[in-house]
CSV table of C-alpha atoms in Angstrom, one decimal:
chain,number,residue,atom,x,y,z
A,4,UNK,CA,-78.7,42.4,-48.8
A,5,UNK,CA,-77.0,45.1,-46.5
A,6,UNK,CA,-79.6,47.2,-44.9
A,7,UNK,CA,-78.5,51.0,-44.9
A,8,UNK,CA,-80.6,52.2,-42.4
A,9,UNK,CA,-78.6,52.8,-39.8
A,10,UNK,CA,-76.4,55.0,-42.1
A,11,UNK,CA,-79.5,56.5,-43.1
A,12,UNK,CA,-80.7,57.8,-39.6
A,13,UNK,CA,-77.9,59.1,-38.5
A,14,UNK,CA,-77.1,61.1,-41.9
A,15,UNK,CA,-80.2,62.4,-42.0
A,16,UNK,CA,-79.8,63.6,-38.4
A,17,UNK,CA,-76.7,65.4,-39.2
A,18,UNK,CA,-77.7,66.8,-42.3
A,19,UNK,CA,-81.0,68.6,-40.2
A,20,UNK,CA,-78.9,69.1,-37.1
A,21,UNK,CA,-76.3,71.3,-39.1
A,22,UNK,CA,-79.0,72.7,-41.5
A,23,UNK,CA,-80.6,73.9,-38.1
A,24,UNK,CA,-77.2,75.5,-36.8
A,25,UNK,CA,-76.1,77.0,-40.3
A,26,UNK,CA,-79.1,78.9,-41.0
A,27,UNK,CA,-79.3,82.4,-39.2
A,28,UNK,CA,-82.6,83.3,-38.2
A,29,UNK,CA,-83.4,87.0,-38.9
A,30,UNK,CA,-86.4,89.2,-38.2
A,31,UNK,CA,-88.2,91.0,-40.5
A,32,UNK,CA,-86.8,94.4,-41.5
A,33,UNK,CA,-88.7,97.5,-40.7
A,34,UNK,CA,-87.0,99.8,-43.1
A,35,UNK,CA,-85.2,101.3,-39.5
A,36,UNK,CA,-81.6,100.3,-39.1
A,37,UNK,CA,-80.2,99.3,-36.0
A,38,UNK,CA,-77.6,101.6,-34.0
A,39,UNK,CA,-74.4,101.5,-35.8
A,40,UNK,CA,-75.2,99.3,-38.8
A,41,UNK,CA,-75.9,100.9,-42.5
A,42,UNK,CA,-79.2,100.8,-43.7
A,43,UNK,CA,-79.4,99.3,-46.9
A,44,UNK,CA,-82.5,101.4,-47.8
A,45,UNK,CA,-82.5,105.1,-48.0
A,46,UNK,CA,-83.5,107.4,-45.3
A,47,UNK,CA,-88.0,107.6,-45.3
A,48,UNK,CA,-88.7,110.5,-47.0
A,49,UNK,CA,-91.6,112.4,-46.3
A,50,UNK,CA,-94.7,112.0,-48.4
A,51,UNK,CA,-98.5,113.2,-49.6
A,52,UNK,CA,-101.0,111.2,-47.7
A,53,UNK,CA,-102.4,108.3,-49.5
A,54,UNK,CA,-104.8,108.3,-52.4
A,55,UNK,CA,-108.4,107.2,-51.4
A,56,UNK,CA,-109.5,104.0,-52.2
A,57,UNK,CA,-111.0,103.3,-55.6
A,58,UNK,CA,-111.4,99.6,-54.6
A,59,UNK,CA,-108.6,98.5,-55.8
A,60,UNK,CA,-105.9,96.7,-53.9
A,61,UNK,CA,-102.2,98.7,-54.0
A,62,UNK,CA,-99.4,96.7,-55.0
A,63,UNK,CA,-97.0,95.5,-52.3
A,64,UNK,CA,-94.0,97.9,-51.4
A,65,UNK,CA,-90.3,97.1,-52.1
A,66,UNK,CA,-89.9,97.0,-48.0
A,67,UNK,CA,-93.5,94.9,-47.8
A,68,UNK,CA,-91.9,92.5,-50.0
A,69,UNK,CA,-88.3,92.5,-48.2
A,70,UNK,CA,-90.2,91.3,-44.9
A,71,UNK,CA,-91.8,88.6,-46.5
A,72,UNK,CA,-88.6,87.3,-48.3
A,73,UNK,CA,-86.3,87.8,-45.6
A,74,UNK,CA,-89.5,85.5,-42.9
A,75,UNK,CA,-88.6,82.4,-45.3
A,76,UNK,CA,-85.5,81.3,-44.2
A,77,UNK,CA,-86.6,81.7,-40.7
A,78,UNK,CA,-90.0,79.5,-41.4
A,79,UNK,CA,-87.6,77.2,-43.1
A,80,UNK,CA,-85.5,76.7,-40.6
A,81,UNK,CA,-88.2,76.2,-38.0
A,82,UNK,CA,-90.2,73.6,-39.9
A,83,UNK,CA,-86.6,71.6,-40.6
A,84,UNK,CA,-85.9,71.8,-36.7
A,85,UNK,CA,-89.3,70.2,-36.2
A,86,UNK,CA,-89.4,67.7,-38.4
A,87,UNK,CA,-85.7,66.7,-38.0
A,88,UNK,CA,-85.9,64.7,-34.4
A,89,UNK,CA,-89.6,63.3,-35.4
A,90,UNK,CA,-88.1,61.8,-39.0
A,91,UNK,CA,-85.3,60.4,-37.6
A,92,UNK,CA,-86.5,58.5,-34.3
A,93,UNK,CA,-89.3,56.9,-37.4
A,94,UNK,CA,-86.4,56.2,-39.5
A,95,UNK,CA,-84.4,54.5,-36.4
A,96,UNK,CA,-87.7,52.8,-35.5
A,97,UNK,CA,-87.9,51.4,-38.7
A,98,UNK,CA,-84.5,50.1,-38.8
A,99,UNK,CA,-85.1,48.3,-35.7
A,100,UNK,CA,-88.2,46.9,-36.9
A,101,UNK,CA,-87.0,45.7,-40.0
A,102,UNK,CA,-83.2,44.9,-40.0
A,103,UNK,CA,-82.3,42.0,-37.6
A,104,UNK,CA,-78.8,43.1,-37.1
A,105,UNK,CA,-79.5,46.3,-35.6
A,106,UNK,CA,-81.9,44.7,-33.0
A,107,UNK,CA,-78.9,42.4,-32.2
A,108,UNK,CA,-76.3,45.0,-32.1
A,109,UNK,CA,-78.9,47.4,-29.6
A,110,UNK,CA,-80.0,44.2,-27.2
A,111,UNK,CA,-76.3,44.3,-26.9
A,112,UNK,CA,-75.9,47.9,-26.7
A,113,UNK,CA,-79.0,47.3,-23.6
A,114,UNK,CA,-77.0,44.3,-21.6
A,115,UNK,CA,-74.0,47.2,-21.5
A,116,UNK,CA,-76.2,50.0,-19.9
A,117,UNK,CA,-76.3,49.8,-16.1
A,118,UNK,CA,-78.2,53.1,-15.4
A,119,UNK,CA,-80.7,55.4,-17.3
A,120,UNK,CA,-81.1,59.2,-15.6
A,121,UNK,CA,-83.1,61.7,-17.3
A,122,UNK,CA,-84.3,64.8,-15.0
A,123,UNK,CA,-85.9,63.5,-12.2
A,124,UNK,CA,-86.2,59.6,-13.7
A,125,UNK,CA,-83.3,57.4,-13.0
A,126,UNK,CA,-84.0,53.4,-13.7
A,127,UNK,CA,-80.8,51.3,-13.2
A,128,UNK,CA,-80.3,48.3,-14.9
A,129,UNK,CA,-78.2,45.5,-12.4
A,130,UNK,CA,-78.4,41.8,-11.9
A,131,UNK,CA,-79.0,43.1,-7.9
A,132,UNK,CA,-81.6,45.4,-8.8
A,133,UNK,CA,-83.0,42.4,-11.0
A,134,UNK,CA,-82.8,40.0,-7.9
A,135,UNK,CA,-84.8,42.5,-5.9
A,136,UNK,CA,-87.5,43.5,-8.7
A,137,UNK,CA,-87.8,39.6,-8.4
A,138,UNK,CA,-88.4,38.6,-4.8
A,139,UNK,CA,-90.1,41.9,-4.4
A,140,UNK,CA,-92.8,40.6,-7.3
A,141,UNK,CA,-92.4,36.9,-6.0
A,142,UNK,CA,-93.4,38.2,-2.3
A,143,UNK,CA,-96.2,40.1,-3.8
A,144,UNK,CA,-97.6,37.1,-5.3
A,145,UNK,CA,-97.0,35.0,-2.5
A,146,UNK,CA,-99.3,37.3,-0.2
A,147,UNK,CA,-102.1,37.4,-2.8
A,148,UNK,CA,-102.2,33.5,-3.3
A,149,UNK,CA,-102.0,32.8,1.2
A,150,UNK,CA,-104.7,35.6,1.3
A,151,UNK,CA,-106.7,34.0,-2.0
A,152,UNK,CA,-106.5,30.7,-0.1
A,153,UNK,CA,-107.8,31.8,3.3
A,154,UNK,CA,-110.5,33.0,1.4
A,155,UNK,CA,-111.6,29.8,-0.4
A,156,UNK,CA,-111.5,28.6,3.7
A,157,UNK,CA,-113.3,30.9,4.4
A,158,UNK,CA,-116.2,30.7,2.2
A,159,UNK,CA,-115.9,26.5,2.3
A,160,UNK,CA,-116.8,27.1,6.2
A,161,UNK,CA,-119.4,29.8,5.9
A,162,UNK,CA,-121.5,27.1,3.3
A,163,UNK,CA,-120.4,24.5,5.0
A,164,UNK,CA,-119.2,22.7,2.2
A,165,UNK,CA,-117.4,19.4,3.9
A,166,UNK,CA,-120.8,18.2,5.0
A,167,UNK,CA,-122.7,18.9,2.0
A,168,UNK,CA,-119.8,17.0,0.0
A,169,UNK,CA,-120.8,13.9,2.5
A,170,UNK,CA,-124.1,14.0,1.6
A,171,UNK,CA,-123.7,14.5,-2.0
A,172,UNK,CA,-120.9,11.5,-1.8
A,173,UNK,CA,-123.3,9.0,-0.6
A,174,UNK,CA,-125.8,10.0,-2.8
A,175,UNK,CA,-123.8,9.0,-5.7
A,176,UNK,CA,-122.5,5.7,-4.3
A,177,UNK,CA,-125.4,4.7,-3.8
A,178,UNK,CA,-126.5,5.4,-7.4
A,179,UNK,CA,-123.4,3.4,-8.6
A,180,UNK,CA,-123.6,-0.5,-7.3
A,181,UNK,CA,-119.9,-1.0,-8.0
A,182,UNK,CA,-118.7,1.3,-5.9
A,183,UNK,CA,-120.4,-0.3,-2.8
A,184,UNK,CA,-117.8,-1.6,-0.1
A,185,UNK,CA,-115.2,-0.2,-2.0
A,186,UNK,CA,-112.1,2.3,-0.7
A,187,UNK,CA,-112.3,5.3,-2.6
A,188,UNK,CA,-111.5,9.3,-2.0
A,189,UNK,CA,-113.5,12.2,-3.2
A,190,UNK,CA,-112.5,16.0,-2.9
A,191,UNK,CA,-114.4,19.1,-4.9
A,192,UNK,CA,-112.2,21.4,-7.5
A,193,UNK,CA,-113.6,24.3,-8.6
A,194,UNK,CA,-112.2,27.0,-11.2
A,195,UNK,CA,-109.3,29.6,-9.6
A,196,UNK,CA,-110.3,32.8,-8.7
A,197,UNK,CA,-106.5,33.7,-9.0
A,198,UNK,CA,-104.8,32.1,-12.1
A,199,UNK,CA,-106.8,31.5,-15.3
A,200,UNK,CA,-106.8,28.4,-16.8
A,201,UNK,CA,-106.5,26.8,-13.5
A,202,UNK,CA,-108.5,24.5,-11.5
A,203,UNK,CA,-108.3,24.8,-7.4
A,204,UNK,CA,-108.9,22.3,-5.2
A,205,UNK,CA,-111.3,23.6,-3.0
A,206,UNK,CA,-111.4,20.8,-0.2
A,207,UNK,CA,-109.5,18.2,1.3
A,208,UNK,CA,-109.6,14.4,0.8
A,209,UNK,CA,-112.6,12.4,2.2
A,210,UNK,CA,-111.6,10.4,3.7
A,211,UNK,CA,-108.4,12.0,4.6
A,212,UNK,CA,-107.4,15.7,5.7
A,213,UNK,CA,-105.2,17.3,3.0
A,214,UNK,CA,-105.1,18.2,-0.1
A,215,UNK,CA,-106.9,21.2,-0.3
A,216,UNK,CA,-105.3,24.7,-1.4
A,217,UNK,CA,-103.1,22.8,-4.9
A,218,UNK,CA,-104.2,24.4,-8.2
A,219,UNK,CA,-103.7,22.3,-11.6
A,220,UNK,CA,-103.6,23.6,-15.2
A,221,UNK,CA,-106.8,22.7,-17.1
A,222,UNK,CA,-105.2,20.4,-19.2
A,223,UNK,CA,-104.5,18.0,-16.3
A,224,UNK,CA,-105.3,14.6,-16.0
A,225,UNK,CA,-109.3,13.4,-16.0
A,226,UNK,CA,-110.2,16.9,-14.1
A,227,UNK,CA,-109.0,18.8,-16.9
A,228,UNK,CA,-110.7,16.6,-19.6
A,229,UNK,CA,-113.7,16.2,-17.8
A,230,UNK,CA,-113.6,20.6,-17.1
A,231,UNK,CA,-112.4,21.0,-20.6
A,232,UNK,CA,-115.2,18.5,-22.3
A,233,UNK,CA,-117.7,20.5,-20.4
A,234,UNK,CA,-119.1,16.5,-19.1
A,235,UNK,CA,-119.1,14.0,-16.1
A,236,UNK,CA,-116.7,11.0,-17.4
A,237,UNK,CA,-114.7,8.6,-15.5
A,238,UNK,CA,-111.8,5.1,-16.2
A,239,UNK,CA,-111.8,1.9,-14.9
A,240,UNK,CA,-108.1,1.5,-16.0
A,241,UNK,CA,-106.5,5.1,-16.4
A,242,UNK,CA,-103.0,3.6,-16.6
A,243,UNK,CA,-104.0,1.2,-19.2
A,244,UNK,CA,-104.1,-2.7,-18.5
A,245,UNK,CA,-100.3,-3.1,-20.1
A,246,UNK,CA,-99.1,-0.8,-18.4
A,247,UNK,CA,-96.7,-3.3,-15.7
A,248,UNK,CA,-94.0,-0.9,-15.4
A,249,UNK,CA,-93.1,2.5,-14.2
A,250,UNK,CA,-91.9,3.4,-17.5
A,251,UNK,CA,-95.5,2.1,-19.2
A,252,UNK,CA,-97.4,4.0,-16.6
A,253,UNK,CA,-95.5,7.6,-17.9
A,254,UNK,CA,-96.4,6.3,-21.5
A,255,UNK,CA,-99.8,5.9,-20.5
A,256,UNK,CA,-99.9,9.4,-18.9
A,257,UNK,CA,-98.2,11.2,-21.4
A,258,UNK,CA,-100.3,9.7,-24.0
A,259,UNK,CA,-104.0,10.0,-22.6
A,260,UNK,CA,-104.2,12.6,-19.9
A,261,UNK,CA,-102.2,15.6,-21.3
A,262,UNK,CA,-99.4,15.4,-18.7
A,263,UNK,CA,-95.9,17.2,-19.2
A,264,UNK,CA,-93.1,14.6,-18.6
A,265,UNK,CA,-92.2,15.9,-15.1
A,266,UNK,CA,-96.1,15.7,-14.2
A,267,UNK,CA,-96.2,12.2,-15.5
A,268,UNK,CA,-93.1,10.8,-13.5
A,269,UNK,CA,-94.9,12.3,-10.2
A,270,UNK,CA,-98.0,10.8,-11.6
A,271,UNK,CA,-96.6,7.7,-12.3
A,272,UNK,CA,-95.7,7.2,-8.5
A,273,UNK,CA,-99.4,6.9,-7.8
A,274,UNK,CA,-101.5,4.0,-7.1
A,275,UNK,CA,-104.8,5.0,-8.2
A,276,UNK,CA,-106.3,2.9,-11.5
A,277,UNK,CA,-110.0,4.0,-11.1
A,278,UNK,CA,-111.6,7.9,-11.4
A,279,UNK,CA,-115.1,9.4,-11.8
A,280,UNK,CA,-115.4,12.9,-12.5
A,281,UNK,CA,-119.1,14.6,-11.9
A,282,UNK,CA,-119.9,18.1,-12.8
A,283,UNK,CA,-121.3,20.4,-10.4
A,284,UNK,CA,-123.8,23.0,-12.3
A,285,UNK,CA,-125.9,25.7,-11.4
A,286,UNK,CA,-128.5,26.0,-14.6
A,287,UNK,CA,-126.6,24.2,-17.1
A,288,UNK,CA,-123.6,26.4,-15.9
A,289,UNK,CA,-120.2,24.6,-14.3
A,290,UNK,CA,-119.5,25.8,-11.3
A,291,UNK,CA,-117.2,23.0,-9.9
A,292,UNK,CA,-116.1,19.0,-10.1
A,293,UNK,CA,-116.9,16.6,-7.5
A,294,UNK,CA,-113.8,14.1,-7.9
A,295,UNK,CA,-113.6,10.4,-7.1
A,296,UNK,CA,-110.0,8.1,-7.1
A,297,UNK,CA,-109.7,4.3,-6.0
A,298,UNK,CA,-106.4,2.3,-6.1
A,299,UNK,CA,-108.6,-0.8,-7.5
A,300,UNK,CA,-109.8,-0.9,-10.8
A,301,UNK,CA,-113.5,-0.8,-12.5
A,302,UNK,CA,-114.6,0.7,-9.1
A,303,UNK,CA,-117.0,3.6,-10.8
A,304,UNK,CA,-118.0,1.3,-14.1
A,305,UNK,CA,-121.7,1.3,-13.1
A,306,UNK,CA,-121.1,4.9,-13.3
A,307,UNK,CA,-120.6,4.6,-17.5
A,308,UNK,CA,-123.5,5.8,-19.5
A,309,UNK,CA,-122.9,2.9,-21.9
A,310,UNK,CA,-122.9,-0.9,-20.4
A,311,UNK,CA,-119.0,-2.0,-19.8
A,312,UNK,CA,-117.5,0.5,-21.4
A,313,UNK,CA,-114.0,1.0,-20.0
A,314,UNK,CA,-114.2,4.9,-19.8
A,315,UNK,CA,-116.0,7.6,-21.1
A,316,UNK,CA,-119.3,9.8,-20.2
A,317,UNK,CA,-120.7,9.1,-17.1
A,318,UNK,CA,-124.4,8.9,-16.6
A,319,UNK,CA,-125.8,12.6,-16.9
A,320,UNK,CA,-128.4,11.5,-13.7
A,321,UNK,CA,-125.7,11.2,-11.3
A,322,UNK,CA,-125.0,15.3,-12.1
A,323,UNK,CA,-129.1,15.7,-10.9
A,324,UNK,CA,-129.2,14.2,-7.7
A,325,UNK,CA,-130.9,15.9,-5.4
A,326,UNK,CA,-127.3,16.2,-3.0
A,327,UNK,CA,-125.3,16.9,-5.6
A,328,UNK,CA,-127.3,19.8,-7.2
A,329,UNK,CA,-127.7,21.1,-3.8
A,330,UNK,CA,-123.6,21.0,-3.1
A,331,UNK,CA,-123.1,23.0,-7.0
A,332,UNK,CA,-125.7,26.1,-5.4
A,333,UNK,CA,-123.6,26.3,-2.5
A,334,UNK,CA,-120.1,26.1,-4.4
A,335,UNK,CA,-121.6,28.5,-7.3
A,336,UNK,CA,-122.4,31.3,-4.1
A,337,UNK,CA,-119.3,30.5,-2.7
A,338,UNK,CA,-117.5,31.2,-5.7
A,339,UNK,CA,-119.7,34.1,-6.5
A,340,UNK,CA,-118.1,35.7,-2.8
A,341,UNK,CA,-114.7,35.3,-4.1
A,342,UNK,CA,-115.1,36.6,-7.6
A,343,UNK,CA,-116.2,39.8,-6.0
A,344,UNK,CA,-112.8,39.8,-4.2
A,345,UNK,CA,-110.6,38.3,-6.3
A,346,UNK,CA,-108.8,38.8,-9.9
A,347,UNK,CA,-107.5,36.3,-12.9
A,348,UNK,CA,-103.7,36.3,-13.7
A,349,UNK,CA,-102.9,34.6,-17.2
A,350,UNK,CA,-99.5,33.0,-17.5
């Protein structure tokens, strides 16, 4: 069905606008006509003072009652000028709430208008001044996320947190026989200071020197299940045993570790079969993720809670070792620095 709405609005806005216009406004008449106009009333004639009062009210005068009746128009014609703009911008707010045609037709009316001045407000509307809004707000987030990152540098330095990964690092291999005299890396993430939902890698590869300063979406690979399950797991075989191809390997990713396709094709480039994931916590609290890769597989089973399982939980004892407790309390007042500093942006 045809909404009327619009018709509506802008009939009722002309019906009040000339209501306004149409009506004269007078004052109330005093009984004394004006210089050069005819009174209708007689001329005042003089009169005996007032009775006293016996308590009882007097009735209203003919000229009492001609002030009152000639005030209503003019009340009526003040309450019908405020009301008119109020009713009609609800009216033409309810059109464009409920009728789908007239939002169409005013996002069109919208991509038409290039400039909007009223008094000393003037916003223009331009695919230039769109371009600039843009890099302007793309520059602005560029110098909070450089500044955010020199301060995650900053803090790693001030506790030091390279070495104390070292010692936590050996800790744990030696706690897990299979990974003895293998290759592996290890770096630490720990939740963004900067973008919700995001986990920051706070150092870089050991062995190795990069890495550090990438951020990935909670959902990501083994960090983001291990982050989101709240628990220390790992995979002998994250790719899968079948997977002998490129195209098996995106499968694989796509299927199990909560990649997008884009992030499973770069994934899939990768040579790393085996990961361990160990929460760092501070009282039962997770502060951060101390995160192990190897290109060989089943190089962190002895890691498994359960006896040849191919993935799951890792043991809970490797999170309470003496190094790797010690590594969460510095992390958890490293973070605790930045959080002061820093805010959370939710895209």
């Amino acid at each position: 069905m045809r909404s009327n709405l619009p018709i509506a609005s802008l009939m009722l806005f002309l019906a009040t606008a000339t209501l306004a216009q149409t009506q004269p406004t007078s004052a109330p008449s005093s009984g004394v006509p004006r210089s050069g106009a005819t009174s209708p009333l007689p001329p005042p004639v003089a009169s005996a003072p007032p009775p006293a009062s016996t308590g009882t009210a007097a009735a209203p005068t003919s000229s009492a009652s001609s002030a009152i009746d000639s005030a209503k128009p003019a009340d009526w014609n003040a309450m019908v000028s405020a009301l008119a703009w109020p009713v009609t911008s609800l009216v033409i707010l309810a059109g464009i709430l409920f009728d789908r045609r007239l939002r169409r037709g005013l996002s069109r009316l919208l991509r038409r208008v290039s400039k909007v001045k009223g008094g000393p407000l003037e916003l223009e509307f331009s695919a230039e001044a769109a371009q600039d809004v843009k890099a302007s707000i793309s520059e602005d987030l560029k110098d909070y996320t450089l500044a955010a990152v020199s301060e995650y540098d900053r803090q790693a330095r001030a506790h030091d947190l390279d070495a104390l990964m070292r010692v936590a690092v050996a800790e744990v291999s030696s706690s897990v026989p299979s990974m003895q005299d293998k290759d592996f890396r290890v770096t630490t993430h720990v939740p963004d200071v900067v973008f919700a939902g995001f986990l920051y890698q706070l150092l870089d590869y050991q062995p190795g020197s990069s890495g550090r300063g990438r951020r990935w979406s909670e959902r990501y690979g083994i960090i983001g299940r291990s982050w989101r399950l709240n628990k220390s797991i790992f995979a002998n075989n994250a790719l899968g045993a079948g997977a002998t191809n490129r195209e098996d390997r995106i499968h694989e990713l796509l299927r199990l570790w909560g990649m997008s396709r884009a992030e499973a094709e770069e994934g899939a480039k990768g040579s790393r079969q085996s990961f361990l994931c160990v929460i760092l916590r501070m009282q039962q609290k997770p502060v951060g993720l101390l995160y192990f890769d190897a290109a060989d597989s089943n190089v962190f089973k002895d890691a498994s809670s359960v006896p040849n399982a191919p993935e799951g939980e890792a043991k809970v004892a490797l999170e309470k070792l003496p190094a790797v407790s010690h590594l969460a309390e510095s992390v958890d007042k490293a973070l605790s620095q930045l959080r002061g500093k820093g805010t959370y942006l939710a895209f």
